[in-house]
Amino acid sequence: MDGLNVSDVNLQVQLHPSRSNNVHKAVLRELSSLLLRFNEKFQGVVLAYEFNIDKVPDILPSMHPYLYVRLKAKLLLFSPKPDMLLEGKVVKVRQESIHVIILGFSSAIITDKDIREEFQYKTKHGKDLFVSRSHKRHVIKAGTMIRLLVKR
């Protein structure tokens, strides 16, 4: 799928000395805090990671003697760019917008000004939907899989 890429990175994780008895677990905890959040450094949302510790951690003498662990990691990133096509599942339809979930975690909203002119909003049997004026069987409703173009 477009928008997904694997990135090899060199990281340095700072750990409190109380975590020195199980460095691997402490690194896992730190990296898990990156998951499913947009990260400016990586220019995307971290979906998964895999890592190897390069060097046994050193305690650097200072006022705060933290452990600095160097590691190499592979990160699976979701970073959609403008003019990219994505697929998502419609979760809600309103007269002024269509709400879509992409990859099961990322939310997108298509506003009424971005919905193609051929679609007309209707309520049928208590359900909100958009119906194509040219193809009556072409319907967008909750549960429909759609392709959308990323604007920003």
PDB file of C-alpha atoms in Angstrom:
ATOM      1  CA  MET A   1       0.000   0.000   0.000  1.00  0.00           C
ATOM      2  CA  ASP A   2       1.198   3.492  -0.739  1.00  0.00           C
ATOM      3  CA  GLY A   3       2.214   5.427   2.322  1.00  0.00           C
ATOM      4  CA  LEU A   4       3.887   2.459   4.035  1.00  0.00           C
ATOM      5  CA  ASN A   5       7.668   2.244   4.072  1.00  0.00           C
ATOM      6  CA  VAL A   6      10.439   0.619   6.098  1.00  0.00           C
ATOM      7  CA  SER A   7      13.146   2.869   7.464  1.00  0.00           C
ATOM      8  CA  ASP A   8      16.502   1.845   8.951  1.00  0.00           C
ATOM      9  CA  VAL A   9      17.484   4.188  11.787  1.00  0.00           C
ATOM     10  CA  ASN A  10      20.205   4.523  14.392  1.00  0.00           C
ATOM     11  CA  LEU A  11      18.749   5.486  17.739  1.00  0.00           C
ATOM     12  CA  GLN A  12      20.070   6.375  21.145  1.00  0.00           C
ATOM     13  CA  VAL A  13      17.725   5.637  24.030  1.00  0.00           C
ATOM     14  CA  GLN A  14      18.212   7.250  27.406  1.00  0.00           C
ATOM     15  CA  LEU A  15      17.281   5.004  30.343  1.00  0.00           C
ATOM     16  CA  HIS A  16      17.049   5.686  34.033  1.00  0.00           C
ATOM     17  CA  PRO A  17      19.622   3.734  36.126  1.00  0.00           C
ATOM     18  CA  SER A  18      16.799   1.895  37.901  1.00  0.00           C
ATOM     19  CA  ARG A  19      16.081   0.173  34.548  1.00  0.00           C
ATOM     20  CA  SER A  20      19.640  -1.194  34.222  1.00  0.00           C
ATOM     21  CA  ASN A  21      18.718  -4.669  35.482  1.00  0.00           C
ATOM     22  CA  ASN A  22      16.689  -5.386  32.307  1.00  0.00           C
ATOM     23  CA  VAL A  23      17.893  -3.138  29.489  1.00  0.00           C
ATOM     24  CA  HIS A  24      16.076  -5.048  26.724  1.00  0.00           C
ATOM     25  CA  LYS A  25      12.703  -4.646  28.461  1.00  0.00           C
ATOM     26  CA  ALA A  26      13.366  -0.962  29.116  1.00  0.00           C
ATOM     27  CA  VAL A  27      14.235  -0.351  25.441  1.00  0.00           C
ATOM     28  CA  LEU A  28      11.050  -2.181  24.383  1.00  0.00           C
ATOM     29  CA  ARG A  29       9.052   0.098  26.659  1.00  0.00           C
ATOM     30  CA  GLU A  30      10.642   3.247  25.214  1.00  0.00           C
ATOM     31  CA  LEU A  31      10.110   2.156  21.615  1.00  0.00           C
ATOM     32  CA  SER A  32       6.517   1.123  22.335  1.00  0.00           C
ATOM     33  CA  SER A  33       5.799   4.712  23.339  1.00  0.00           C
ATOM     34  CA  LEU A  34       6.429   5.684  19.679  1.00  0.00           C
ATOM     35  CA  LEU A  35       3.738   3.382  18.285  1.00  0.00           C
ATOM     36  CA  LEU A  36       0.644   4.795  16.551  1.00  0.00           C
ATOM     37  CA  ARG A  37       1.714   8.411  17.008  1.00  0.00           C
ATOM     38  CA  PHE A  38       2.972  10.833  14.395  1.00  0.00           C
ATOM     39  CA  ASN A  39       6.680  11.473  14.890  1.00  0.00           C
ATOM     40  CA  GLU A  40       8.322  14.539  13.356  1.00  0.00           C
ATOM     41  CA  LYS A  41      11.781  12.912  13.240  1.00  0.00           C
ATOM     42  CA  PHE A  42      10.522  10.000  11.171  1.00  0.00           C
ATOM     43  CA  GLN A  43       7.926  12.039   9.219  1.00  0.00           C
ATOM     44  CA  GLY A  44       5.216   9.479   9.825  1.00  0.00           C
ATOM     45  CA  VAL A  45       3.327   7.234  12.212  1.00  0.00           C
ATOM     46  CA  VAL A  46       5.361   4.326  13.619  1.00  0.00           C
ATOM     47  CA  LEU A  47       3.356   1.108  13.125  1.00  0.00           C
ATOM     48  CA  ALA A  48       5.967  -1.507  14.061  1.00  0.00           C
ATOM     49  CA  TYR A  49       9.636  -1.818  14.950  1.00  0.00           C
ATOM     50  CA  GLU A  50      12.454  -4.334  15.169  1.00  0.00           C
ATOM     51  CA  PHE A  51      15.768  -3.532  16.841  1.00  0.00           C
ATOM     52  CA  ASN A  52      19.245  -4.760  17.774  1.00  0.00           C
ATOM     53  CA  ILE A  53      21.299  -3.230  20.559  1.00  0.00           C
ATOM     54  CA  ASP A  54      24.659  -2.119  19.115  1.00  0.00           C
ATOM     55  CA  LYS A  55      26.585  -1.434  22.251  1.00  0.00           C
ATOM     56  CA  VAL A  56      26.321  -2.410  25.881  1.00  0.00           C
ATOM     57  CA  PRO A  57      24.980   0.651  27.673  1.00  0.00           C
ATOM     58  CA  ASP A  58      27.391   3.008  29.373  1.00  0.00           C
ATOM     59  CA  ILE A  59      26.617   5.026  32.445  1.00  0.00           C
ATOM     60  CA  LEU A  60      27.809   8.527  31.730  1.00  0.00           C
ATOM     61  CA  PRO A  61      29.020  10.360  34.813  1.00  0.00           C
ATOM     62  CA  SER A  62      27.083  13.535  35.386  1.00  0.00           C
ATOM     63  CA  MET A  63      24.512  14.953  37.747  1.00  0.00           C
ATOM     64  CA  HIS A  64      21.981  12.508  36.279  1.00  0.00           C
ATOM     65  CA  PRO A  65      23.731   9.199  35.548  1.00  0.00           C
ATOM     66  CA  TYR A  66      21.482   7.817  32.814  1.00  0.00           C
ATOM     67  CA  LEU A  67      22.212   4.798  30.615  1.00  0.00           C
ATOM     68  CA  TYR A  68      22.620   5.598  26.940  1.00  0.00           C
ATOM     69  CA  VAL A  69      21.795   2.618  24.722  1.00  0.00           C
ATOM     70  CA  ARG A  70      22.688   2.722  21.034  1.00  0.00           C
ATOM     71  CA  LEU A  71      20.601   0.577  18.754  1.00  0.00           C
ATOM     72  CA  LYS A  72      19.741  -0.014  15.122  1.00  0.00           C
ATOM     73  CA  ALA A  73      16.068  -0.295  14.355  1.00  0.00           C
ATOM     74  CA  LYS A  74      13.815  -0.981  11.403  1.00  0.00           C
ATOM     75  CA  LEU A  75      10.624   1.014  11.594  1.00  0.00           C
ATOM     76  CA  LEU A  76       7.450   0.469   9.599  1.00  0.00           C
ATOM     77  CA  LEU A  77       6.110   3.957   8.935  1.00  0.00           C
ATOM     78  CA  PHE A  78       2.813   5.233   7.601  1.00  0.00           C
ATOM     79  CA  SER A  79       3.426   8.578   5.952  1.00  0.00           C
ATOM     80  CA  PRO A  80       0.915   9.607   3.291  1.00  0.00           C
ATOM     81  CA  LYS A  81       1.975  12.386   0.929  1.00  0.00           C
ATOM     82  CA  PRO A  82      -0.201  14.811  -1.065  1.00  0.00           C
ATOM     83  CA  ASP A  83      -1.691  13.355  -4.282  1.00  0.00           C
ATOM     84  CA  MET A  84      -1.370   9.791  -2.946  1.00  0.00           C
ATOM     85  CA  LEU A  85      -4.276   7.349  -3.291  1.00  0.00           C
ATOM     86  CA  LEU A  86      -5.315   5.522  -0.096  1.00  0.00           C
ATOM     87  CA  GLU A  87      -8.041   2.997   0.627  1.00  0.00           C
ATOM     88  CA  GLY A  88     -10.257   3.192   3.676  1.00  0.00           C
ATOM     89  CA  LYS A  89     -13.494   2.007   5.181  1.00  0.00           C
ATOM     90  CA  VAL A  90     -16.357   4.487   5.609  1.00  0.00           C
ATOM     91  CA  VAL A  91     -17.498   4.585   9.241  1.00  0.00           C
ATOM     92  CA  LYS A  92     -19.887   7.533   9.172  1.00  0.00           C
ATOM     93  CA  VAL A  93     -21.725   9.540   6.518  1.00  0.00           C
ATOM     94  CA  ARG A  94     -23.156  12.980   7.198  1.00  0.00           C
ATOM     95  CA  GLN A  95     -24.563  15.594   4.843  1.00  0.00           C
ATOM     96  CA  GLU A  96     -21.401  17.680   5.160  1.00  0.00           C
ATOM     97  CA  SER A  97     -18.762  14.905   5.421  1.00  0.00           C
ATOM     98  CA  ILE A  98     -17.676  11.301   5.009  1.00  0.00           C
ATOM     99  CA  HIS A  99     -15.574   9.806   7.835  1.00  0.00           C
ATOM    100  CA  VAL A 100     -13.061   7.105   6.856  1.00  0.00           C
ATOM    101  CA  ILE A 101     -10.673   4.813   8.779  1.00  0.00           C
ATOM    102  CA  ILE A 102      -7.423   3.955   6.976  1.00  0.00           C
ATOM    103  CA  LEU A 103      -5.378   0.881   8.005  1.00  0.00           C
ATOM    104  CA  GLY A 104      -7.672   0.411  10.991  1.00  0.00           C
ATOM    105  CA  PHE A 105      -6.216   3.287  13.009  1.00  0.00           C
ATOM    106  CA  SER A 106      -5.929   6.488  11.011  1.00  0.00           C
ATOM    107  CA  SER A 107      -8.938   8.741  10.654  1.00  0.00           C
ATOM    108  CA  ALA A 108      -9.694  10.877   7.598  1.00  0.00           C
ATOM    109  CA  ILE A 109     -12.556  13.218   6.797  1.00  0.00           C
ATOM    110  CA  ILE A 110     -13.792  14.085   3.322  1.00  0.00           C
ATOM    111  CA  THR A 111     -15.706  17.359   3.520  1.00  0.00           C
ATOM    112  CA  ASP A 112     -18.665  18.256   1.290  1.00  0.00           C
ATOM    113  CA  LYS A 113     -16.543  20.567  -0.871  1.00  0.00           C
ATOM    114  CA  ASP A 114     -14.176  17.646  -1.639  1.00  0.00           C
ATOM    115  CA  ILE A 115     -16.906  15.137  -2.505  1.00  0.00           C
ATOM    116  CA  ARG A 116     -17.362  14.816  -6.261  1.00  0.00           C
ATOM    117  CA  GLU A 117     -20.284  16.750  -7.764  1.00  0.00           C
ATOM    118  CA  GLU A 118     -21.882  13.571  -9.115  1.00  0.00           C
ATOM    119  CA  PHE A 119     -22.710  12.410  -5.568  1.00  0.00           C
ATOM    120  CA  GLN A 120     -25.893  13.571  -3.897  1.00  0.00           C
ATOM    121  CA  TYR A 121     -26.643  13.170  -0.177  1.00  0.00           C
ATOM    122  CA  LYS A 122     -29.761  11.122   0.643  1.00  0.00           C
ATOM    123  CA  THR A 123     -31.345   9.456   3.646  1.00  0.00           C
ATOM    124  CA  LYS A 124     -32.834   6.063   2.864  1.00  0.00           C
ATOM    125  CA  HIS A 125     -34.490   3.824   5.480  1.00  0.00           C
ATOM    126  CA  GLY A 126     -32.926   5.967   8.225  1.00  0.00           C
ATOM    127  CA  LYS A 127     -29.374   5.579   6.821  1.00  0.00           C
ATOM    128  CA  ASP A 128     -27.237   8.425   5.499  1.00  0.00           C
ATOM    129  CA  LEU A 129     -25.593   7.852   2.124  1.00  0.00           C
ATOM    130  CA  PHE A 130     -24.233   9.490  -0.986  1.00  0.00           C
ATOM    131  CA  VAL A 131     -25.667   8.253  -4.286  1.00  0.00           C
ATOM    132  CA  SER A 132     -24.162   8.836  -7.703  1.00  0.00           C
ATOM    133  CA  ARG A 133     -26.423  10.756 -10.081  1.00  0.00           C
ATOM    134  CA  SER A 134     -25.058   8.888 -13.111  1.00  0.00           C
ATOM    135  CA  HIS A 135     -24.881   5.331 -11.644  1.00  0.00           C
ATOM    136  CA  LYS A 136     -27.707   4.706  -9.156  1.00  0.00           C
ATOM    137  CA  ARG A 137     -26.016   1.546  -7.831  1.00  0.00           C
ATOM    138  CA  HIS A 138     -22.871   3.486  -6.961  1.00  0.00           C
ATOM    139  CA  VAL A 139     -23.501   4.270  -3.276  1.00  0.00           C
ATOM    140  CA  ILE A 140     -21.244   5.435  -0.439  1.00  0.00           C
ATOM    141  CA  LYS A 141     -22.506   4.387   2.994  1.00  0.00           C
ATOM    142  CA  ALA A 142     -21.095   3.131   6.295  1.00  0.00           C
ATOM    143  CA  GLY A 143     -19.072  -0.028   5.643  1.00  0.00           C
ATOM    144  CA  THR A 144     -18.142   0.866   2.045  1.00  0.00           C
ATOM    145  CA  MET A 145     -14.473   0.626   1.016  1.00  0.00           C
ATOM    146  CA  ILE A 146     -13.400   3.726  -0.916  1.00  0.00           C
ATOM    147  CA  ARG A 147     -10.264   5.196  -2.474  1.00  0.00           C
ATOM    148  CA  LEU A 148      -9.395   8.746  -1.601  1.00  0.00           C
ATOM    149  CA  LEU A 149      -6.808  11.221  -2.761  1.00  0.00           C
ATOM    150  CA  VAL A 150      -4.677  12.831  -0.038  1.00  0.00           C
ATOM    151  CA  LYS A 151      -4.815  16.614  -0.210  1.00  0.00           C
ATOM    152  CA  ARG A 152      -2.692  17.486   2.808  1.00  0.00           C
TER     153      ARG A 152
END
